CSV table of C-alpha atoms and ligand atoms in Angstrom, one decimal:
chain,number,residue,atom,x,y,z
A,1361,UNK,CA,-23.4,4.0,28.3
A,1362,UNK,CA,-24.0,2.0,25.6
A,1363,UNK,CA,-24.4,3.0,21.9
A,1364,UNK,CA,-27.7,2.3,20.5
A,1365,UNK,CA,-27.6,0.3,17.6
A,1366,UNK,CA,-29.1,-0.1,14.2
A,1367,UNK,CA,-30.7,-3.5,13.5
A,1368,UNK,CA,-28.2,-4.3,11.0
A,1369,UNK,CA,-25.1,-3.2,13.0
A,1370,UNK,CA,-23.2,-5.8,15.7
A,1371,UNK,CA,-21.0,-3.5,17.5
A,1372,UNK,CA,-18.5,-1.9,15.5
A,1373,UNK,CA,-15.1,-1.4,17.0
A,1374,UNK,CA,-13.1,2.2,16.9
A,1375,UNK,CA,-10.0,0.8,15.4
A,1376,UNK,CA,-9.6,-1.2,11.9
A,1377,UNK,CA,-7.3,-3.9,14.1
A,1378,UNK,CA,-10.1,-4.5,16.1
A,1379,UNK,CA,-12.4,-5.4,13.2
A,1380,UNK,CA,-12.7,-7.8,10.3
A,1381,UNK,CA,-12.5,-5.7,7.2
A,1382,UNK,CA,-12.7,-8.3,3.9
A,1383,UNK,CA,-11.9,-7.2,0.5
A,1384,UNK,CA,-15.3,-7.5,-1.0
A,1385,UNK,CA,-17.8,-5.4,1.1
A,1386,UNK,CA,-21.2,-3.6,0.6
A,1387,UNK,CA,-20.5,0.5,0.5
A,1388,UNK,CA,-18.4,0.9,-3.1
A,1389,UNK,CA,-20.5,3.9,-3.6
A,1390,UNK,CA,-19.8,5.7,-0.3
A,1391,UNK,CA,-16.2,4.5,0.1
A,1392,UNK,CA,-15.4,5.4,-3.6
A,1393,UNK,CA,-16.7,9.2,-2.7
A,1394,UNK,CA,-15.0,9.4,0.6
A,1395,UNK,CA,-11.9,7.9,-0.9
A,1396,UNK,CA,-12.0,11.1,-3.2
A,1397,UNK,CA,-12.3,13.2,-0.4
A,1398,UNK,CA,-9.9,11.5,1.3
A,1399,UNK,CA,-7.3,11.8,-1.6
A,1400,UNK,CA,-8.1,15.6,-2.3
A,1401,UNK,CA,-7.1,16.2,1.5
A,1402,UNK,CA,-3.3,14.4,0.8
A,1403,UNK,CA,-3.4,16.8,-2.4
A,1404,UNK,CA,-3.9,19.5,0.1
A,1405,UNK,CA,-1.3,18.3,2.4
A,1406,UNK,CA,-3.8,18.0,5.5
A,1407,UNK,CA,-3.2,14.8,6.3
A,1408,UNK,CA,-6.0,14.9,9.6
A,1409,UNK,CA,-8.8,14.9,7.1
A,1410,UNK,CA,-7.5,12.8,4.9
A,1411,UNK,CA,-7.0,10.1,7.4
A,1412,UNK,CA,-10.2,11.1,8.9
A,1413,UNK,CA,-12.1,10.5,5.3
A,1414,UNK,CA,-10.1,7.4,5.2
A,1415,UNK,CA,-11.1,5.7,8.8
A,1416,UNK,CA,-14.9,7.0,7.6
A,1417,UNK,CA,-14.2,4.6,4.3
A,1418,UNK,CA,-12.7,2.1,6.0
A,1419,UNK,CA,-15.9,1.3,8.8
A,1420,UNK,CA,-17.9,1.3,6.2
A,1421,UNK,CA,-15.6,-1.3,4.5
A,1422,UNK,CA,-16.3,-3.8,7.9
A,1423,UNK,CA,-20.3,-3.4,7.7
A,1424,UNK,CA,-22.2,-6.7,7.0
A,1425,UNK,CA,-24.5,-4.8,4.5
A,1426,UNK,CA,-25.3,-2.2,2.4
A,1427,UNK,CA,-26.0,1.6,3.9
A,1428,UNK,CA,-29.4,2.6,2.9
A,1429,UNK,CA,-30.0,5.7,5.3
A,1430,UNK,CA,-28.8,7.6,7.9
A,1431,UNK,CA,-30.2,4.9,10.5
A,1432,UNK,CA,-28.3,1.9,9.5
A,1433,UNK,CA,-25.5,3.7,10.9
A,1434,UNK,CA,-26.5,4.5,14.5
A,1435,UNK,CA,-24.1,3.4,16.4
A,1436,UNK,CA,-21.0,3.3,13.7
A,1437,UNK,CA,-17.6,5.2,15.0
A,1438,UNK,CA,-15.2,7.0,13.2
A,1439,UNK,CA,-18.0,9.2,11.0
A,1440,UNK,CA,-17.1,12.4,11.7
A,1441,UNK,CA,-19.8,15.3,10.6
A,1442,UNK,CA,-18.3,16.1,7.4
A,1443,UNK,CA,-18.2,12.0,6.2
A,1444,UNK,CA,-21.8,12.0,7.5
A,1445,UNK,CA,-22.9,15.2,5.4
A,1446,UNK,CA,-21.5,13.2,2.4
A,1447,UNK,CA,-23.2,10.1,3.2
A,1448,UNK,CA,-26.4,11.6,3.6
A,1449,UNK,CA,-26.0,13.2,0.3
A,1450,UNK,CA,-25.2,10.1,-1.7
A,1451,UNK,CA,-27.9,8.2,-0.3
A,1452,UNK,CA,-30.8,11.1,-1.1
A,1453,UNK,CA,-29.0,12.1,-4.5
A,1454,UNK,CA,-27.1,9.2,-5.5
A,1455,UNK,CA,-24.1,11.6,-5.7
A,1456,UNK,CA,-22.3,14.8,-3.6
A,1457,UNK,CA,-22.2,17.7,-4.9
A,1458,UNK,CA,-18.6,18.1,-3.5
A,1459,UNK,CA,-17.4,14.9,-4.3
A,1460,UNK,CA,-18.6,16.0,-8.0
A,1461,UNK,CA,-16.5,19.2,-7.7
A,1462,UNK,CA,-13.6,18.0,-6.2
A,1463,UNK,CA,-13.4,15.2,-9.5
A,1464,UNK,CA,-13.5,17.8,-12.2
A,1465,UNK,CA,-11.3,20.4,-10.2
A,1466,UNK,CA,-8.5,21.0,-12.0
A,1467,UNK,CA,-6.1,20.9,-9.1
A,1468,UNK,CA,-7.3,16.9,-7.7
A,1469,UNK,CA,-7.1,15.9,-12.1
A,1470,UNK,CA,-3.9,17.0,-12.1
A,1471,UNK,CA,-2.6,16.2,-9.0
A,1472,UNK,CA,-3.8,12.2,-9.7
A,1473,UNK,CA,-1.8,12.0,-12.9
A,1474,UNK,CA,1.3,13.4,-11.5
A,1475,UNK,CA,1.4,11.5,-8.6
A,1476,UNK,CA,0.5,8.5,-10.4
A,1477,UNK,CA,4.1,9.1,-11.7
A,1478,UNK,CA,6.9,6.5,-9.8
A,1479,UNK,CA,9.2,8.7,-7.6
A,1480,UNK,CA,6.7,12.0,-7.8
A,1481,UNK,CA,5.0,12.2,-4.4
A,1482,UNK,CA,2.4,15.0,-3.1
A,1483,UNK,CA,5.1,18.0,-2.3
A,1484,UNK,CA,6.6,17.5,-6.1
A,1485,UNK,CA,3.4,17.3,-7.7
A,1486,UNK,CA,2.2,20.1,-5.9
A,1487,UNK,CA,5.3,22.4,-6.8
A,1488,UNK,CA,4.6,21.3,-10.5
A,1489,UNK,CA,0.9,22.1,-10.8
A,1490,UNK,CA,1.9,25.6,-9.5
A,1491,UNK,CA,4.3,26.1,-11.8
A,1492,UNK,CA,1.3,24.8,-14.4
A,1493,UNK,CA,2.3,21.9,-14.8
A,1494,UNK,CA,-1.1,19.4,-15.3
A,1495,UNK,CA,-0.3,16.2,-17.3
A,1496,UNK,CA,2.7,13.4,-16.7
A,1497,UNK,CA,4.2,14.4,-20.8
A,1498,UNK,CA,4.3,18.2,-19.2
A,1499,UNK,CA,6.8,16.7,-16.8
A,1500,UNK,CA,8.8,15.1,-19.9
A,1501,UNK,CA,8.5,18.4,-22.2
A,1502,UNK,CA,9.1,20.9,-19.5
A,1503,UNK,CA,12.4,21.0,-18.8
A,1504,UNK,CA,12.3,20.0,-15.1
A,1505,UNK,CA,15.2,18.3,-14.0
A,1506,UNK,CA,14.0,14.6,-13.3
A,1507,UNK,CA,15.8,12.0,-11.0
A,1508,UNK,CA,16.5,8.5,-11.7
A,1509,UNK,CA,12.9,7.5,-10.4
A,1510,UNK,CA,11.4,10.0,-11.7
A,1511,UNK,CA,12.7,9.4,-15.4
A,1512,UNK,CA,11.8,5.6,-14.8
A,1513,UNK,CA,8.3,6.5,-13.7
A,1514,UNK,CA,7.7,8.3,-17.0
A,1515,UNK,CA,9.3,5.7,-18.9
A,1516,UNK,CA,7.1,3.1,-17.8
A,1517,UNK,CA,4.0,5.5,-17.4
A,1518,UNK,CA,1.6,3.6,-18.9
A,1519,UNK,CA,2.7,-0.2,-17.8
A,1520,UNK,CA,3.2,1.3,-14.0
A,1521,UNK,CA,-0.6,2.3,-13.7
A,1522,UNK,CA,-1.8,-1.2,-15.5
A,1523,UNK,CA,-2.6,-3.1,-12.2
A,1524,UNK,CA,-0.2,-6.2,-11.5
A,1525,UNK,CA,-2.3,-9.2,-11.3
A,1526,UNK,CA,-2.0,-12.2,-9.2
A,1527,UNK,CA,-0.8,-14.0,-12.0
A,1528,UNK,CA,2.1,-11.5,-12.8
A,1529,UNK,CA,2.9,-11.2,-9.3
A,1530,UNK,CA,3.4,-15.4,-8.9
A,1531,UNK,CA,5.9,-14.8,-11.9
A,1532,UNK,CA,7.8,-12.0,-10.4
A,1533,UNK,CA,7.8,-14.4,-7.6
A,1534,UNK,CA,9.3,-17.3,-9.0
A,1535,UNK,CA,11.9,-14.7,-10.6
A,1536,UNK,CA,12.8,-13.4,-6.7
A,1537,UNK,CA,12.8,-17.0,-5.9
A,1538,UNK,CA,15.2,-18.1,-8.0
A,1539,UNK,CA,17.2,-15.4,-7.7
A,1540,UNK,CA,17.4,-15.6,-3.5
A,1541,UNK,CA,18.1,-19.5,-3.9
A,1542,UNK,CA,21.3,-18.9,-6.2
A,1543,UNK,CA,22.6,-16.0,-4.1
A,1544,UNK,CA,21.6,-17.5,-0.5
A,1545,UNK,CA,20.7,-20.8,-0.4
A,1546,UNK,CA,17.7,-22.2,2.5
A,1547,UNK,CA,16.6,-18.0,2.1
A,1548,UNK,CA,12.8,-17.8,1.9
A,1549,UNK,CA,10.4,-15.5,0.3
A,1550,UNK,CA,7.0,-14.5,1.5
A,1551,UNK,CA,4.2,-12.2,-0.6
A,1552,UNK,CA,2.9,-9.8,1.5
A,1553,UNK,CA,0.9,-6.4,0.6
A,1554,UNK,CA,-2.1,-6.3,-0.8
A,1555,UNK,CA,-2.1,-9.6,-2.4
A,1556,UNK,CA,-1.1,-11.5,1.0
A,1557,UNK,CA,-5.0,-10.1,1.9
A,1558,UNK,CA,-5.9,-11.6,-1.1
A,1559,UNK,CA,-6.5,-8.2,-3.6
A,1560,UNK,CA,-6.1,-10.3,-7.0
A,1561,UNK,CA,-4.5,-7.0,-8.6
A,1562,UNK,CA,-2.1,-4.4,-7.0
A,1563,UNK,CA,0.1,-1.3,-7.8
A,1564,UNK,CA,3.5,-3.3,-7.2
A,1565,UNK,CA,4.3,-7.0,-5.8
A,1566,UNK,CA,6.0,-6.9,-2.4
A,1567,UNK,CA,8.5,-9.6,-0.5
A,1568,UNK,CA,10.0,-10.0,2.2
A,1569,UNK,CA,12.9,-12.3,2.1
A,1570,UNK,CA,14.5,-14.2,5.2
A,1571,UNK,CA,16.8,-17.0,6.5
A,1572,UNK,CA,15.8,-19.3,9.3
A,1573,UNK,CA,19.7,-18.8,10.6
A,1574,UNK,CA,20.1,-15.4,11.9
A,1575,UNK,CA,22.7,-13.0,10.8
A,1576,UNK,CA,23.3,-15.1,7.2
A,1577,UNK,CA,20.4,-12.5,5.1
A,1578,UNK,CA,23.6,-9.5,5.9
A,1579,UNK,CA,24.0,-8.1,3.1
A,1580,UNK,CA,22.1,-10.5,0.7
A,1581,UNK,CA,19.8,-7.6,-1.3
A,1582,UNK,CA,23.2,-6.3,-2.9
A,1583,UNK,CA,23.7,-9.7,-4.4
A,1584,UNK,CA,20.1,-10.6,-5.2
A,1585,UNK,CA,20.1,-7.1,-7.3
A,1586,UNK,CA,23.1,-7.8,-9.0
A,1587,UNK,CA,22.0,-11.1,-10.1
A,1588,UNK,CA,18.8,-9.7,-11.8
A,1589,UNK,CA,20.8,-6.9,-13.0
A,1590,UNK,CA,23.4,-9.5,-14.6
A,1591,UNK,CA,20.3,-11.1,-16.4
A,1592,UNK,CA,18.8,-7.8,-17.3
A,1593,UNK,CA,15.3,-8.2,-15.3
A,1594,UNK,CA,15.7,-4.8,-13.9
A,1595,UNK,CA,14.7,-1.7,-15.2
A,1596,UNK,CA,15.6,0.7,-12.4
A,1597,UNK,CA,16.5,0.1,-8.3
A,1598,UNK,CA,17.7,1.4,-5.6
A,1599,UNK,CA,18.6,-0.2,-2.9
A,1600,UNK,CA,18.4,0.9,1.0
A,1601,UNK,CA,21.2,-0.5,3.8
A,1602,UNK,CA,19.5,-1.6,6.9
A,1603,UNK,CA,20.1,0.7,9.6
A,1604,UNK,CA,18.3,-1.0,12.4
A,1605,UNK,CA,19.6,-1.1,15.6
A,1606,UNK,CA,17.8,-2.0,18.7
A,1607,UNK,CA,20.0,-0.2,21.2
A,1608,UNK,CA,19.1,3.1,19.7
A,1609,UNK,CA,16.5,3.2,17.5
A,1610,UNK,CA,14.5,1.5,20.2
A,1611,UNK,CA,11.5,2.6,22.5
A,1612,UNK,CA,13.0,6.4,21.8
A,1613,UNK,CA,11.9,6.4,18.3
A,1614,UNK,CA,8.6,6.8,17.4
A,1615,UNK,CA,6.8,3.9,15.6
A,1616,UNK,CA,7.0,5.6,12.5
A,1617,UNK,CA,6.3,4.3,9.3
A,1618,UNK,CA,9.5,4.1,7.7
A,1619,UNK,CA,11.5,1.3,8.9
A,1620,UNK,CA,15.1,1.0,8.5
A,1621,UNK,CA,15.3,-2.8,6.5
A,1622,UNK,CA,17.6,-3.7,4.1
A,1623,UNK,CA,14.8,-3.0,0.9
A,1624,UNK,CA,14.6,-2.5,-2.8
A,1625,UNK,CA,12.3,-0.2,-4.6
A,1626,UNK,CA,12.5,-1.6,-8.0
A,1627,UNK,CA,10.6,-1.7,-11.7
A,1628,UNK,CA,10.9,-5.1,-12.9
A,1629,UNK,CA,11.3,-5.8,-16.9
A,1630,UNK,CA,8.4,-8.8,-16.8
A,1631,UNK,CA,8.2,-11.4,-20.2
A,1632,UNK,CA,4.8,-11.2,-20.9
A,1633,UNK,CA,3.5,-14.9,-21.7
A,1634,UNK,CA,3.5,-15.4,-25.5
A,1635,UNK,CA,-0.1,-14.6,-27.1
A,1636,UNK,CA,-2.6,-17.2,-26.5
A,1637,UNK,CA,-6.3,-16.4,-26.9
A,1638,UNK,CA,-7.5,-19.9,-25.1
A,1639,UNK,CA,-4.6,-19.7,-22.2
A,1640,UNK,CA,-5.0,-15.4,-21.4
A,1641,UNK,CA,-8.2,-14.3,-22.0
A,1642,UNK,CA,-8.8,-10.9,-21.2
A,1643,UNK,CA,-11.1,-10.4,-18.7
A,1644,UNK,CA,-14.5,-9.2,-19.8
A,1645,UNK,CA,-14.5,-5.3,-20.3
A,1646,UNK,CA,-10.7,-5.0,-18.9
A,1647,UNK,CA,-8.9,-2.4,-20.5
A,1648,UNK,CA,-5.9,-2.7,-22.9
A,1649,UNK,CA,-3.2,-1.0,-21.4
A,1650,UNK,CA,-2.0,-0.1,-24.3
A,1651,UNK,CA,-5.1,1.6,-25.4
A,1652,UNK,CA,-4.3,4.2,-23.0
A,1653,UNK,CA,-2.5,7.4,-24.0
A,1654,UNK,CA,1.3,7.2,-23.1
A,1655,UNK,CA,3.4,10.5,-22.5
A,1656,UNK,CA,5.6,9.1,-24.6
A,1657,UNK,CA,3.4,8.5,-27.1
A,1658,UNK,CA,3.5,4.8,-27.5
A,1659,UNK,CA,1.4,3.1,-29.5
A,1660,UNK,CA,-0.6,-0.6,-29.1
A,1661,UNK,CA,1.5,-1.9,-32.1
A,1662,UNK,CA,5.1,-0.8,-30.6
A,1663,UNK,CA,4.1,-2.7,-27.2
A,1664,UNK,CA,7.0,-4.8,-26.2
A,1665,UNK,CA,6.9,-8.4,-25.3
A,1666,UNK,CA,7.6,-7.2,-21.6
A,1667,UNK,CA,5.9,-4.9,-19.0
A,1668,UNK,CA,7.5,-2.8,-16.5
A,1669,UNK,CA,6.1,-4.3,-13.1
A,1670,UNK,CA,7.3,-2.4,-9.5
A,1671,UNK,CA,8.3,-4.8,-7.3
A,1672,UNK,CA,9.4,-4.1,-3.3
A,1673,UNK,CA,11.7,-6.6,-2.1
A,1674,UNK,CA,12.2,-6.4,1.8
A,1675,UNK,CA,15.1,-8.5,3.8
A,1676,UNK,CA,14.5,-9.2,7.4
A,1677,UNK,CA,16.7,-11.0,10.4
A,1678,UNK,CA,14.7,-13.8,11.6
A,1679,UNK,CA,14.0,-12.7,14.7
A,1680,UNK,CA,12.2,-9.8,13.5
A,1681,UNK,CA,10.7,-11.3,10.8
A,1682,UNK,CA,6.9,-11.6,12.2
A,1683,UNK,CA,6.9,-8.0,12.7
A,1684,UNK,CA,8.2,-7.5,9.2
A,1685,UNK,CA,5.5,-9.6,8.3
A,1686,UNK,CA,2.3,-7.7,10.1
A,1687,UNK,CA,3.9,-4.4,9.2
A,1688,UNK,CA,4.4,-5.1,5.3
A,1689,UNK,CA,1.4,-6.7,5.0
A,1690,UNK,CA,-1.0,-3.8,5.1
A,1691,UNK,CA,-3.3,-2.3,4.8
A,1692,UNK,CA,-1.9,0.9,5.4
A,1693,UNK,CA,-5.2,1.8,7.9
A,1694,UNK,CA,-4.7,-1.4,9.1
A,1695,UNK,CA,-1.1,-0.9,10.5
A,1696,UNK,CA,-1.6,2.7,11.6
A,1697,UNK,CA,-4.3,1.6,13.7
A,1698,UNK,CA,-1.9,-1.2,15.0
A,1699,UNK,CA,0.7,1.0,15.8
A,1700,UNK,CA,-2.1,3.9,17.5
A,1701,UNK,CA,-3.9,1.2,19.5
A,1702,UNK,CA,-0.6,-0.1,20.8
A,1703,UNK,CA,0.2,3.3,21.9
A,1704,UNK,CA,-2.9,4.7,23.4
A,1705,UNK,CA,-4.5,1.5,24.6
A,1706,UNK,CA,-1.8,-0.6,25.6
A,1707,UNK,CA,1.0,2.0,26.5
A,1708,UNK,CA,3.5,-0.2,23.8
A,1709,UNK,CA,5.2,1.0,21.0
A,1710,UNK,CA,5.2,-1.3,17.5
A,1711,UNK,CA,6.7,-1.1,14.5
A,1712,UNK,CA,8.0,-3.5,12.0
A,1713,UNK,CA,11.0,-4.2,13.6
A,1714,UNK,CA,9.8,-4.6,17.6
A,1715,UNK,CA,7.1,-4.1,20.0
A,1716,UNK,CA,8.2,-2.5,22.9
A,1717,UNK,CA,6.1,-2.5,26.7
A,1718,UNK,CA,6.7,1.2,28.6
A,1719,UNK,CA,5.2,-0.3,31.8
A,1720,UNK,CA,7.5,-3.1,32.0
A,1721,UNK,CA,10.1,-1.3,30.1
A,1722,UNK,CA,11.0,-4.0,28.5
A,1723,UNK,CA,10.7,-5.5,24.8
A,1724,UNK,CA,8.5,-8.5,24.0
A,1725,UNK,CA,9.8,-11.1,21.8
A,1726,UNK,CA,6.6,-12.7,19.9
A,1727,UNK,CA,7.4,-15.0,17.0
A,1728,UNK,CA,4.8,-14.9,14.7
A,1729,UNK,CA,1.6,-12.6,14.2
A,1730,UNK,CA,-0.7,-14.1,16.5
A,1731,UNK,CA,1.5,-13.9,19.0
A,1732,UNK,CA,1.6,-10.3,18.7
A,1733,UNK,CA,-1.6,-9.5,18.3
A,1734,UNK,CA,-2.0,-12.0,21.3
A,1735,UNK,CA,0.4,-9.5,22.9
A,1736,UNK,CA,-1.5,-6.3,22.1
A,1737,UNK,CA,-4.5,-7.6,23.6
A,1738,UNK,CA,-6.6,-8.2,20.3
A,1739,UNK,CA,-8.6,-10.5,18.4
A,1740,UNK,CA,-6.6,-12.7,15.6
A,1741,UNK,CA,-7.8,-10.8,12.5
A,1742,UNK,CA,-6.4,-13.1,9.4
A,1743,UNK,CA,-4.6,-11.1,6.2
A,1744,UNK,CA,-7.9,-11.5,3.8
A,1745,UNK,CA,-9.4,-9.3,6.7
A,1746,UNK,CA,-7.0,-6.4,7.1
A,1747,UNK,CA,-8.5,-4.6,4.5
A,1748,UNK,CA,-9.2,-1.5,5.5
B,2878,GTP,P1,-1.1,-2.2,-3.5
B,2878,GTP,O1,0.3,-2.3,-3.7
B,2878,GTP,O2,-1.6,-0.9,-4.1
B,2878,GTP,O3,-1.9,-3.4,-4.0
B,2878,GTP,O4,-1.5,-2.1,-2.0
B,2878,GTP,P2,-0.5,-2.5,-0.8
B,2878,GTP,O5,-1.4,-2.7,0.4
B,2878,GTP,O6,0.3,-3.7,-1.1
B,2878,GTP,O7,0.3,-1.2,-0.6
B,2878,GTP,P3,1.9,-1.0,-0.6
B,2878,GTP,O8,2.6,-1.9,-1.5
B,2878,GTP,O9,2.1,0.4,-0.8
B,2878,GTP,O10,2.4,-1.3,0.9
B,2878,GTP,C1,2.2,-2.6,1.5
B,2878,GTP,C2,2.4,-2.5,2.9
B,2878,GTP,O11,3.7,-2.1,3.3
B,2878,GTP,C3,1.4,-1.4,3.5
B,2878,GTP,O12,0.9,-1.9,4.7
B,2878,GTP,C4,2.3,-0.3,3.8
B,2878,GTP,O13,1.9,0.4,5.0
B,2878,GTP,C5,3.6,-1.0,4.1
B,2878,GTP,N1,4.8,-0.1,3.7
B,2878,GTP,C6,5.0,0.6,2.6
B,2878,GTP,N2,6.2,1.2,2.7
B,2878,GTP,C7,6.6,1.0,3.9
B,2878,GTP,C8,7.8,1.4,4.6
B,2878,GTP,O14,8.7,2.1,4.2
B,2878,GTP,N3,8.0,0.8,5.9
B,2878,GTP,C9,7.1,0.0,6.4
B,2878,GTP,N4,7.3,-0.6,7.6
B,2878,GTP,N5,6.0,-0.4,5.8
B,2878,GTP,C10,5.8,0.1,4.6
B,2879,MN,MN1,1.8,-3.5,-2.7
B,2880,MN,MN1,4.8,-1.8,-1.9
């Protein structure tokens, strides 16, 4: 039978690659709270409530207006109770109770900070704040042994958690650019991430880089690291072989996450334009970055002429490259609602290297995005509207 719905609510669809999710929507206060929730369950390493939390955020993210009680969301999937119990808070109280508790815990404070550290994910912050660990500098004055990431991540602290803007990003860009042109001549570049959807800041700048002849990007990220590295624009990398074969990394593995691209995690060493009031104003009530408090105690006045920018630099064969594409470009709800719908509704398995049919046991070959979606049986939905 049919769902009754609210007045305000067309029919929402169960999976985010079903509906049109744009970056500015109406819920900041309920998807802020559940986007707490959502993080403290990932502290907690139960990842089915945390993705639960976040598919509650990310429906609220594709309404056409603002929640103002429990009515407006007849008919909404993917609330579970303990979303709705939180929803129903906010919009009597303004705030929840848990969603209070969980931001002054001690546990969620210090498990933000130290994640927000480059190279420390959940299990490592975890171990530290057990070991009473609670602040990014405890990780510098503890003694822990730190990897190469890890020291680069404390390094760069303060720059790394200064959102990248679009402006920064199109300079990285014409950096990659240059350096993919010199290397490998007719290579392209694409942005993808979150500012492909149009997000104007982000955590890093991603690319995936390409050459319209198959077979001539083998081998190209080792020589478009070493010419950054010979000009000193990188501050740390490290650099991943692809590993991708079709023959046996096929339909038997699982559309995880991971792929197996040739790719770069790197920190970029980014000239910041030279100080011009009239050309760079800062944005109305943005914060200094430097104002912040650095574990390594930097002050505004010692602020270099650079800033540390993390940049992912992808290399695809051509032939995979619109799978790249879709899988790079996010969001991260987005694709792992791809990849589930593919599975359960259309018995095919994607990732972002192949889509593969198990009824015709066969792969299918699309060349671009809306082929593919074309292919899973879904609605075109544009990169400014895969935010969810
Ligand atoms: P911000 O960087 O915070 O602005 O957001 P973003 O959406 O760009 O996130 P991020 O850079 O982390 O990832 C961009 C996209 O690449 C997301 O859709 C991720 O799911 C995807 N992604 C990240 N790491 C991997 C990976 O190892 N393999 C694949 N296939 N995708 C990845
Ligand atoms: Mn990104
Ligand atoms: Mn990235």
């Amino acid at each position: 039978t049919e769902p009754s719905h609210g007045a305000m609510v067309p029919t929402l669809k169960g999976y985010a690659c079903q509906r049109r999710t744009p970056l500015q929507h109406h819920n900041a206060l309920l998807t802020d709270a559940l986007l707490v929730l959502a993080e403290n369950a990932e502290f907690c390493e139960d990842e089915g409530r945390s993705v639960a939390f976040r598919r509650a955020g990310a429906v609220l993210k594709a309404l056409p207006q603002a929640v103002h009680k429990m009515e407006d969301l007849q008919g909404v999937p993917c609330l579970g109770g303990h979303s709705q119990r939180v929803i129903k808070e906010i919009l009597e109280d303004g705030t929840s109770r848990e969603v209070e508790m969980v931001l002054q815990s001690e546990q969620y404070q210090a498990m933000k900070a130290l994640t927000n550290i480059f190279g420390v994910g959940v299990k490592t912050a975890d171990r530290w704040f057990r070991e009473g660990l609670r602040l990014p500098s405890d990780a510098l004055n503890s003694g822990h042994k730190l990897n190469h990431a890890q020291q680069a991540g404390l390094q760069y602290y303060d720059d790394l958690n200064t959102p990248v803007t679009k402006a920064e990003a199109d300079s990285i860009g014409q950096i990659v650019e240059e350096a993919v042109q010199a290397v490998l001549p007719g290579a392209e570049i694409t942005l993808t991430g979150g500012f492909r959807r149009g997000k104007p800041t982000g955590h890093d700048v991603d690319f995936l880089i390409t050459h319209p002849e198959e077979g001539k990007e083998e081998g190209l990220m080792p020589k478009v690291v070493s010419w950054l590295e010979a000009r000193g624009l990188l501050l740390y990398q490290k650099t991943n072989i692809n590993s991708y074969l079709e023959a046996t990394d096929g339909p038997a593995r699982p559309p995880h996450n991971m792929d197996r691209f040739e790719r770069c995690f790197s920190i970029f060493r980014l000239e910041r334009p030279r100080a011009s009031p009239e050309q760079h104003p800062q944005a109305v009530g943005e914060e200094q970055p430097q104002e912040r408090g650095s574990p390594l105690g930097r002050r505004a006045s010692e602020s270099p002429g650079w800033k540390a920018v993390r940049v992912d630099l992808v290399v695809s064969p051509v032939s995979q490259f619109a799978f790249a594409l879709l899988g790079w470009t996010g969001s991260q709800l987005f694709e792992r609602d791809l990849r589930r719908w593919a599975g359960q509704e259309k018995r095919m398995s994607l990732s972002s290297h192949a889509l593969y049919d198990s009824t015709q046991n066969r792969y299918l070959r699309p060349c671009s995005e809306a082929e593919i979606f074309a292919l899973l049986g879904l609605e075109f939905i544009p990169p400014s509207e895969r935010n969810a």
